[in-house]
XYZ file of C-alpha atoms in Angstrom:
595
model
C -36.904 -46.486 -30.736
C -35.317 -47.489 -27.085
C -37.062 -47.742 -23.935
C -35.395 -44.496 -22.764
C -36.397 -42.653 -25.769
C -39.950 -43.807 -25.417
C -40.132 -42.734 -21.777
C -38.640 -39.290 -22.640
C -41.276 -38.843 -25.482
C -43.955 -39.936 -23.217
C -42.936 -37.195 -20.615
C -42.566 -34.751 -23.374
C -46.361 -35.412 -24.556
C -47.543 -35.132 -21.027
C -45.752 -31.762 -20.671
C -47.196 -30.535 -23.824
C -50.728 -31.649 -22.971
C -50.439 -29.738 -19.577
C -48.913 -26.744 -21.079
C -51.766 -26.389 -23.602
C -54.543 -27.348 -21.289
C -53.208 -25.265 -18.464
C -54.447 -27.906 -15.852
C -51.241 -27.069 -13.911
C -49.285 -23.903 -13.687
C -46.152 -23.877 -16.019
C -43.775 -24.089 -13.080
C -45.440 -27.106 -11.611
C -45.312 -28.766 -14.892
C -41.670 -27.987 -15.078
C -40.861 -29.465 -11.686
C -43.291 -32.629 -12.475
C -41.388 -33.206 -15.749
C -37.968 -32.872 -13.612
C -39.150 -35.348 -11.137
C -40.416 -37.896 -13.655
C -37.177 -37.961 -15.564
C -35.437 -38.661 -12.335
C -37.884 -41.395 -11.096
C -37.749 -43.170 -14.552
C -34.020 -43.328 -14.630
C -33.692 -41.542 -17.877
C -31.217 -39.281 -16.405
C -29.379 -39.356 -13.090
C -30.661 -37.602 -10.003
C -27.707 -35.150 -10.262
C -28.657 -34.232 -13.837
C -32.417 -34.009 -12.784
C -31.465 -31.041 -10.323
C -28.626 -29.735 -12.683
C -30.877 -26.873 -13.505
C -30.807 -25.279 -10.374
C -27.070 -24.725 -10.524
C -27.109 -23.993 -14.155
C -25.823 -20.682 -15.596
C -29.281 -19.850 -17.089
C -30.891 -19.850 -13.603
C -28.190 -18.065 -11.645
C -28.110 -15.369 -14.594
C -31.976 -14.895 -14.612
C -31.959 -14.489 -10.746
C -29.211 -11.840 -10.991
C -31.146 -9.980 -13.724
C -34.093 -10.114 -11.656
C -32.451 -8.507 -8.658
C -30.952 -5.814 -10.806
C -34.036 -5.033 -12.552
C -35.926 -4.829 -9.046
C -33.172 -2.422 -7.956
C -32.976 -0.167 -10.740
C -36.907 0.254 -10.412
C -36.606 0.469 -6.745
C -34.033 3.279 -6.754
C -36.352 5.568 -8.629
C -34.323 5.725 -11.790
C -37.192 4.259 -13.993
C -39.787 6.665 -12.558
C -37.422 9.451 -13.062
C -36.989 8.270 -16.860
C -40.827 7.851 -17.191
C -41.584 11.307 -15.899
C -39.155 12.841 -18.420
C -40.812 11.198 -21.273
C -44.123 12.082 -19.927
C -42.914 15.648 -19.440
C -41.399 16.125 -23.029
C -43.276 13.777 -25.349
C -45.980 16.158 -26.468
C -49.426 15.514 -27.650
C -48.972 13.877 -31.074
C -50.072 10.187 -31.187
C -47.181 8.935 -33.493
C -44.563 10.771 -31.348
C -45.964 9.268 -28.202
C -45.914 5.891 -29.554
C -42.399 6.164 -30.976
C -40.884 7.563 -27.701
C -42.539 5.227 -25.285
C -42.191 2.161 -27.393
C -38.498 2.725 -28.043
C -37.846 3.475 -24.416
C -39.766 0.214 -23.169
C -38.016 -1.839 -25.813
C -34.475 -0.722 -24.681
C -35.528 -1.259 -20.906
C -36.541 -4.693 -21.888
C -32.922 -5.674 -22.786
C -32.044 -5.540 -19.068
C -35.141 -6.177 -17.187
C -38.380 -8.643 -17.591
C -40.428 -7.230 -20.470
C -43.558 -7.353 -18.339
C -41.902 -5.210 -15.780
C -40.970 -2.562 -18.419
C -44.430 -2.729 -19.618
C -45.915 -2.326 -16.130
C -43.556 0.402 -15.354
C -44.820 2.719 -18.342
C -48.553 1.666 -18.253
C -49.335 4.324 -15.780
C -47.491 6.985 -17.511
C -48.803 6.004 -20.771
C -52.428 6.367 -19.369
C -51.665 9.690 -18.127
C -49.907 10.817 -21.518
C -53.041 9.619 -23.528
C -55.612 11.403 -21.160
C -53.651 14.503 -21.508
C -53.529 14.280 -25.302
C -57.089 13.027 -25.514
C -55.648 9.727 -27.168
C -57.561 6.550 -25.921
C -55.550 3.943 -24.480
C -56.094 1.280 -26.878
C -54.241 3.420 -29.423
C -50.887 3.486 -27.260
C -50.864 0.287 -25.016
C -50.355 -2.440 -27.785
C -47.457 -0.839 -29.508
C -46.036 -0.477 -26.244
C -46.721 -3.968 -25.213
C -45.264 -5.497 -28.445
C -41.982 -3.193 -28.034
C -41.650 -4.762 -24.724
C -41.702 -8.406 -26.266
C -39.410 -7.321 -29.025
C -36.983 -5.792 -26.540
C -36.545 -9.294 -25.196
C -34.566 -9.984 -28.171
C -31.910 -7.197 -27.630
C -29.510 -9.103 -25.476
C -28.732 -12.652 -24.091
C -30.395 -11.938 -20.713
C -33.493 -10.125 -22.097
C -35.560 -13.288 -22.067
C -35.863 -16.850 -20.592
C -35.237 -18.380 -24.069
C -31.926 -16.532 -24.565
C -30.722 -17.145 -21.141
C -31.253 -20.933 -21.423
C -29.858 -21.102 -24.937
C -26.127 -20.764 -23.758
C -26.772 -23.580 -21.231
C -28.151 -25.820 -24.075
C -25.310 -25.007 -26.493
C -22.929 -25.921 -23.822
C -24.717 -29.274 -23.109
C -24.268 -29.911 -26.903
C -20.395 -29.017 -26.757
C -20.854 -25.678 -28.524
C -19.701 -22.320 -27.546
C -22.178 -19.979 -26.084
C -22.954 -16.358 -27.372
C -21.761 -13.072 -25.501
C -24.199 -10.537 -24.221
C -24.666 -8.551 -27.354
C -24.246 -11.330 -29.906
C -28.155 -11.088 -30.496
C -28.415 -7.162 -30.294
C -28.437 -6.729 -34.376
C -31.420 -8.907 -34.555
C -33.133 -7.377 -31.757
C -32.551 -3.869 -32.911
C -33.983 -4.666 -36.425
C -36.889 -6.287 -34.824
C -37.733 -3.296 -32.386
C -37.227 -0.985 -35.293
C -39.600 -3.097 -37.524
C -42.283 -3.363 -34.923
C -42.111 0.613 -34.235
C -42.330 1.420 -37.909
C -45.088 -1.072 -38.475
C -47.418 0.734 -36.083
C -46.194 4.275 -37.250
C -47.005 3.455 -40.852
C -49.985 1.134 -40.369
C -51.196 1.863 -36.977
C -54.498 3.545 -38.391
C -55.358 0.123 -40.091
C -54.246 -2.505 -37.473
C -55.126 -0.670 -34.259
C -58.874 -0.333 -32.970
C -60.435 2.651 -34.046
C -61.227 5.181 -31.453
C -65.010 6.111 -31.163
C -66.232 9.739 -30.102
C -67.341 8.073 -26.725
C -64.088 6.651 -26.001
C -62.299 10.060 -26.926
C -64.607 11.666 -24.350
C -64.079 8.711 -21.760
C -60.282 9.408 -22.075
C -60.826 12.887 -20.523
C -62.903 11.680 -17.464
C -61.216 10.767 -14.006
C -61.891 7.318 -12.564
C -65.005 8.265 -10.545
C -66.833 9.938 -13.511
C -65.531 7.375 -15.984
C -66.741 4.122 -13.836
C -69.644 6.001 -12.042
C -68.095 5.122 -8.533
C -69.678 6.108 -5.172
C -68.922 9.653 -4.193
C -70.783 10.032 -0.679
C -68.657 9.817 2.554
C -70.561 9.559 5.985
C -69.254 9.424 9.224
C -71.301 7.418 11.959
C -70.730 6.134 15.456
C -72.128 2.752 16.747
C -74.533 3.538 19.844
C -75.459 0.676 22.180
C -78.176 -1.325 20.771
C -77.048 -1.374 17.272
C -77.586 -4.651 15.466
C -74.049 -4.727 14.032
C -72.452 -4.841 17.620
C -70.303 -7.749 18.339
C -70.153 -8.685 14.625
C -67.264 -8.555 12.170
C -67.385 -6.582 9.009
C -67.916 -9.569 6.839
C -70.961 -10.603 8.958
C -72.922 -7.500 8.365
C -73.089 -8.257 4.521
C -72.354 -4.398 4.025
C -70.931 -5.159 0.342
C -73.612 -7.425 -1.020
C -76.865 -6.119 0.585
C -75.880 -2.288 0.678
C -72.924 -2.077 -1.872
C -71.085 0.314 0.749
C -67.410 0.341 1.893
C -66.091 0.901 5.497
C -62.786 3.021 4.961
C -61.828 3.633 8.584
C -62.680 2.613 12.177
C -61.661 5.028 14.999
C -62.063 4.411 18.753
C -60.502 6.451 21.536
C -58.156 8.047 19.175
C -56.962 5.020 17.532
C -57.596 5.040 13.786
C -57.486 2.010 11.343
C -57.698 2.736 7.639
C -59.251 0.091 5.273
C -59.964 -2.329 8.229
C -59.709 -5.958 7.684
C -63.104 -7.930 7.033
C -62.558 -9.906 10.205
C -62.432 -6.669 12.482
C -65.173 -6.874 15.293
C -67.610 -3.786 15.678
C -67.722 -2.308 18.863
C -69.787 0.118 20.896
C -68.718 3.940 20.580
C -66.512 3.125 17.415
C -66.697 5.774 14.525
C -67.023 4.466 11.132
C -66.367 6.287 7.730
C -68.752 4.797 5.048
C -68.493 5.189 1.229
C -71.299 4.709 -0.971
C -74.400 6.138 -2.824
C -76.588 8.589 -0.609
C -79.777 6.426 -0.720
C -77.846 3.186 0.357
C -75.857 5.028 3.018
C -79.203 6.281 4.660
C -80.861 2.863 4.323
C -77.731 1.169 6.193
C -77.680 3.852 8.882
C -81.386 3.636 9.599
C -81.704 -0.147 9.396
C -78.521 -0.743 11.685
C -79.595 2.179 14.176
C -76.214 4.087 13.602
C -75.742 7.606 14.729
C -74.797 9.855 11.915
C -72.410 12.736 12.569
C -72.982 16.203 11.070
C -69.599 16.185 9.288
C -66.518 14.008 8.801
C -64.688 14.642 12.184
C -61.947 12.055 12.475
C -61.635 11.143 8.847
C -61.827 14.333 7.132
C -58.446 13.651 5.493
C -59.949 11.306 3.219
C -61.513 13.938 1.345
C -58.163 15.503 0.500
C -57.226 14.644 -2.841
C -53.461 14.676 -1.983
C -54.138 12.280 0.916
C -56.343 9.569 -0.699
C -58.575 8.490 -3.734
C -59.630 5.874 -6.253
C -56.706 4.009 -8.238
C -56.792 1.602 -10.904
C -54.823 -1.476 -10.490
C -54.506 -4.727 -12.543
C -53.593 -8.477 -11.765
C -50.419 -9.264 -13.925
C -49.477 -12.818 -15.011
C -47.755 -14.953 -12.271
C -49.340 -12.803 -9.598
C -50.165 -14.841 -6.466
C -53.757 -13.486 -6.390
C -54.789 -15.512 -9.559
C -57.387 -18.040 -8.938
C -58.094 -16.427 -5.417
C -61.041 -14.357 -4.139
C -60.406 -11.116 -2.405
C -61.218 -12.755 0.925
C -58.790 -15.556 0.114
C -56.048 -13.120 -0.614
C -56.885 -10.617 2.110
C -56.322 -7.835 0.070
C -57.431 -5.186 2.711
C -55.341 -6.760 5.329
C -52.091 -7.159 3.347
C -52.417 -3.793 1.240
C -54.799 -1.474 3.201
C -56.961 -0.861 -0.007
C -60.584 -1.010 -0.240
C -61.628 -2.860 -3.537
C -64.790 -0.880 -5.029
C -65.358 -2.716 -8.417
C -63.800 -5.046 -11.010
C -63.654 -3.757 -14.631
C -64.297 -6.092 -17.552
C -62.446 -5.873 -20.744
C -65.312 -3.943 -22.221
C -65.210 -1.344 -19.462
C -68.279 -2.188 -17.481
C -68.328 -2.508 -13.711
C -69.030 -6.053 -12.162
C -69.326 -7.384 -8.680
C -66.254 -8.064 -6.595
C -67.838 -10.816 -4.384
C -66.663 -14.593 -4.713
C -65.202 -13.974 -8.277
C -61.501 -15.559 -8.451
C -59.026 -13.180 -9.649
C -57.387 -13.728 -13.080
C -54.632 -12.641 -15.101
C -55.168 -9.106 -16.794
C -58.122 -8.248 -14.395
C -58.725 -4.557 -13.678
C -60.070 -3.478 -10.246
C -60.707 -0.009 -8.728
C -59.674 0.410 -5.278
C -59.656 3.333 -2.542
C -56.803 3.929 -0.419
C -54.244 6.501 0.970
C -51.651 7.387 -1.526
C -48.872 6.203 0.888
C -50.506 2.687 1.041
C -51.086 2.545 -2.772
C -47.332 3.586 -3.221
C -46.202 0.642 -1.082
C -48.629 -1.462 -3.251
C -46.502 -0.675 -6.264
C -43.737 -2.727 -4.737
C -45.663 -5.872 -5.016
C -45.511 -8.277 -7.882
C -49.061 -9.417 -7.266
C -50.538 -5.944 -8.664
C -49.581 -3.386 -10.919
C -50.865 0.123 -9.880
C -51.891 1.814 -13.093
C -52.955 5.189 -11.636
C -49.819 7.343 -11.077
C -49.328 7.846 -7.385
C -47.037 10.408 -6.024
C -44.340 8.879 -3.886
C -43.726 9.938 -0.328
C -40.614 11.873 0.353
C -37.728 9.522 0.557
C -35.737 9.599 3.620
C -32.058 8.693 3.505
C -29.627 8.635 0.681
C -30.305 8.771 -3.188
C -29.422 5.220 -4.321
C -29.701 6.067 -8.101
C -26.067 6.259 -8.584
C -25.386 2.921 -6.556
C -28.033 1.128 -8.726
C -26.552 2.443 -11.919
C -23.108 1.396 -10.764
C -23.984 -2.213 -9.865
C -25.861 -2.750 -13.229
C -22.821 -1.162 -15.039
C -20.421 -3.425 -13.134
C -22.405 -6.547 -14.282
C -22.421 -5.468 -17.851
C -18.784 -4.511 -17.921
C -17.808 -7.894 -16.313
C -19.538 -9.613 -19.091
C -17.805 -7.580 -21.814
C -14.473 -8.546 -20.106
C -15.510 -12.084 -20.814
C -16.812 -13.309 -17.411
C -19.799 -15.580 -17.672
C -23.513 -13.731 -17.440
C -24.174 -15.741 -14.167
C -21.075 -14.644 -12.402
C -21.212 -11.168 -13.703
C -25.006 -10.266 -13.123
C -25.054 -12.017 -9.744
C -22.046 -9.965 -8.557
C -23.903 -6.933 -9.542
C -27.145 -8.065 -7.729
C -25.184 -8.655 -4.507
C -23.426 -5.286 -4.677
C -27.004 -3.781 -4.856
C -27.805 -5.460 -1.646
C -24.439 -4.267 -0.086
C -24.910 -0.798 -1.213
C -28.596 -0.799 0.152
C -30.300 -0.302 -3.098
C -32.226 -3.585 -2.525
C -32.772 -4.114 1.237
C -31.910 -7.482 2.414
C -35.362 -7.879 3.754
C -36.801 -7.481 -0.017
C -33.986 -9.597 -1.721
C -36.130 -12.496 -1.954
C -39.119 -11.130 -3.421
C -37.142 -9.535 -6.186
C -36.851 -12.905 -7.774
C -39.604 -14.524 -9.767
C -39.520 -17.801 -8.247
C -42.029 -19.260 -10.685
C -39.594 -18.301 -13.588
C -36.782 -19.706 -11.731
C -38.344 -23.150 -11.209
C -39.824 -23.046 -14.850
C -36.101 -22.792 -16.083
C -34.622 -25.314 -13.473
C -37.389 -28.009 -14.143
C -37.288 -27.775 -17.996
C -33.398 -27.791 -18.477
C -33.206 -31.643 -17.744
C -35.718 -32.209 -20.528
C -33.466 -30.838 -22.944
C -30.595 -32.961 -21.646
C -32.818 -36.037 -21.790
C -33.771 -35.284 -25.030
C -30.247 -35.266 -26.199
C -28.725 -37.960 -24.018
C -31.274 -40.707 -24.731
C -31.039 -39.867 -28.631
C -34.486 -38.584 -28.631
C -33.242 -35.505 -30.402
C -31.324 -37.250 -33.095
C -34.417 -39.394 -33.845
C -36.618 -36.267 -34.300
C -34.081 -34.642 -36.337
C -33.690 -37.689 -38.613
C -37.457 -37.779 -39.095
C -37.435 -34.050 -39.789
C -34.482 -34.394 -42.315
C -36.605 -37.086 -44.495
C -38.930 -34.166 -44.910
C -36.687 -31.070 -45.394
C -33.650 -32.758 -46.691
C -34.182 -31.910 -50.283
C -35.059 -28.369 -49.312
C -32.882 -25.159 -49.688
C -31.417 -23.335 -46.462
C -34.035 -20.512 -46.521
C -37.194 -22.690 -46.462
C -35.682 -24.780 -43.764
C -35.008 -21.577 -41.713
C -38.677 -20.491 -42.490
C -39.922 -23.923 -41.308
C -37.904 -23.961 -38.060
C -39.016 -20.291 -37.272
C -42.601 -21.248 -38.040
C -42.211 -24.162 -35.659
C -40.764 -22.007 -33.077
C -43.569 -19.512 -33.322
C -46.253 -22.270 -33.233
C -44.895 -23.868 -30.062
C -44.647 -20.420 -28.411
C -48.279 -19.890 -28.609
C -49.267 -23.046 -26.755
C -46.726 -23.462 -24.163
C -43.958 -21.549 -22.402
C -41.297 -20.124 -24.703
C -38.566 -21.418 -22.402
C -39.953 -25.032 -23.009
C -40.286 -24.541 -26.814
C -36.633 -23.504 -26.735
C -35.715 -26.604 -24.511
C -37.386 -28.888 -26.959
C -36.214 -27.449 -30.248
C -32.539 -26.455 -29.766
C -31.118 -30.031 -29.501
C -33.211 -30.781 -32.542
C -31.736 -27.826 -34.690
C -28.143 -28.507 -33.576
C -28.393 -31.999 -35.386
C -30.124 -30.636 -38.363
C -27.556 -27.709 -38.815
C -24.790 -30.278 -38.859
C -26.589 -32.357 -41.650
C -27.035 -29.039 -43.703
C -23.398 -27.902 -43.148
C -24.794 -24.762 -41.249
C -23.368 -23.136 -38.073
C -25.347 -24.788 -35.267
C -25.293 -21.896 -33.282
C -26.858 -19.538 -35.617
C -29.902 -22.105 -36.079
C -30.208 -22.489 -32.244
C -30.486 -18.459 -32.049
C -32.875 -18.754 -34.814
C -35.263 -21.261 -32.546
C -34.624 -19.189 -29.128
C -35.411 -15.641 -30.824
C -38.444 -17.291 -32.577
C -40.050 -18.272 -29.657
C -40.485 -14.517 -28.744
C -42.682 -14.265 -31.742
C -45.885 -14.431 -29.620
C -48.201 -11.581 -31.020
C -51.136 -13.109 -32.661
C -52.988 -14.293 -29.292
C -52.739 -12.802 -25.994
C -50.956 -15.784 -24.722
C -47.708 -14.053 -24.020
C -47.532 -12.722 -20.559
C -47.238 -9.001 -21.799
C -50.204 -9.451 -24.085
C -52.271 -10.918 -21.324
C -51.132 -8.028 -19.136
C -52.254 -5.211 -21.741
C -55.465 -6.770 -22.778
C -57.581 -5.301 -20.139
C -55.959 -1.598 -19.918
C -56.124 -1.461 -23.733
C -59.642 -2.866 -23.966
C -58.457 -5.396 -26.513
C -60.280 -8.481 -27.938
C -58.652 -11.637 -29.417
C -59.661 -10.354 -32.775
C -57.433 -7.013 -32.211
C -54.509 -9.183 -31.400
C -55.083 -11.521 -34.467
C -55.279 -8.458 -36.758
C -52.066 -6.379 -35.481
C -50.380 -9.549 -34.136
C -50.798 -11.271 -37.448
C -48.875 -8.665 -39.315
C -46.308 -8.359 -36.674
C -45.625 -12.140 -36.786
C -45.128 -12.174 -40.271
C -42.802 -9.083 -40.246
C -40.919 -10.775 -37.181
C -40.496 -13.886 -39.476
C -38.910 -12.150 -42.330
C -36.598 -10.077 -40.247
C -35.363 -13.007 -38.263
C -34.740 -15.330 -41.237
C -33.194 -12.576 -43.140
C -30.684 -11.675 -40.235
C -29.835 -15.175 -39.460
C -29.332 -16.113 -43.221
C -26.832 -13.258 -43.921
C -25.152 -12.799 -40.625
C -25.363 -15.866 -38.325
C -24.767 -19.114 -40.401
């Protein structure tokens, strides 16, 4: 073993440890790996930063912008509404229709985006049909993951695969090369839940069925009383800001608005100073409201005067939101993230996976966390465009001003696909379509950069040099030689199963992109030793890293765990069967059609 190989393996081991222990975010681990490779001299500085100019990174940026534009144009909401209106009330029909649609959408947009898009619609359908959310959400989430195998731009591993093949001197795949595998996997997943859903999905108790009929206020026993008060001279709260009067922890009350001299502020920031003659609108339980008003010497009004619109169901109300993976809110408290200031919504309660309310104060937010907020529908609709939260309650959008951009969005996406079909590279084709979306006004230039998931970009750009170093130093050849000493006498099918299992195992404990970067250089050498098509074996590994169902470690599973009320046991039960079915279909398809 040379010094360069030893250094590369040392950096690899460090990366794996950091991925597994989650001491650093995955994108930061990737950047650290990239810098360590450059500082160690294993690869050149140009090679270390080559990931940022790679086709994979440019392609995924283009796909993200296109997906953002399609969503922003209202096309996806229109599709979701049509399905909601026509799907009926039969559980299996709902499951097949929604899961199939989400799977197809995941072929051209991030799978978590497709899942997030349909989650509010699915909750509404379930409520109307009296079907608990847990019976519908997991099949939809699994379909989103499976949809990530439908095209070569559907997931990070498939996007990065062509770059890895190019580095090894092999021709890449075209856009739809993987589609036969993806369609078989998606169909298998849907059929699995269709025939075995009663056995692998959590059973719905009578209480859960009753709860599915309730609105948020009844379901979570949310406060109902609204009172409008004014601050007279001599009140103890004069001159203090909202945070200082301890209104949340001491009284469990919420200030929904402040008015003075005709100027209104809805959902004031916690640092807002309280002044004489201001009017406040308070939300809470009757006894606590009366105690606060009496203790702070406030003057209660007979009725809501300036904030009566907050009682109108078409103006404001409660909404359920969730913190998705990769949200900027993860690890921060409400105060640190300034939820009120940034989004104009009032947080009322956190919801445990078990469906119980808990305190909001001083609790860092985490992926999959559910929260109940109160706000105006126009503010909640604006919140839907944020990547930091997913609004699960269906919110009626305000009337759009200006041109309908749906045709422009379709044309831009269609152009990108047509260019790929004519033989142009994925990066050039989809980035051209993305730019056209900006030029045509589908994606405002002010929102262009927020459309891109920069953590994913840095994850890809940082890990691509690791694959390059693995191959350049001979580390991949060394690992392949060792593995050949074990599987050299085996048949082709046992080798395919072993590699697919290895890809699956890696993806459970680290980024699936990282697993692909590590395994592809290895399998290219193994394929040559077995006389197989190296591209087919590389595709086996890249698709295999999406086989992440048995634990809620995949971003989509982490995202759906809370809304579905699932436990780790639920994922092991349904995900275990899905994992086995995935392996059978993948190995069979690769064996007969790709090698």
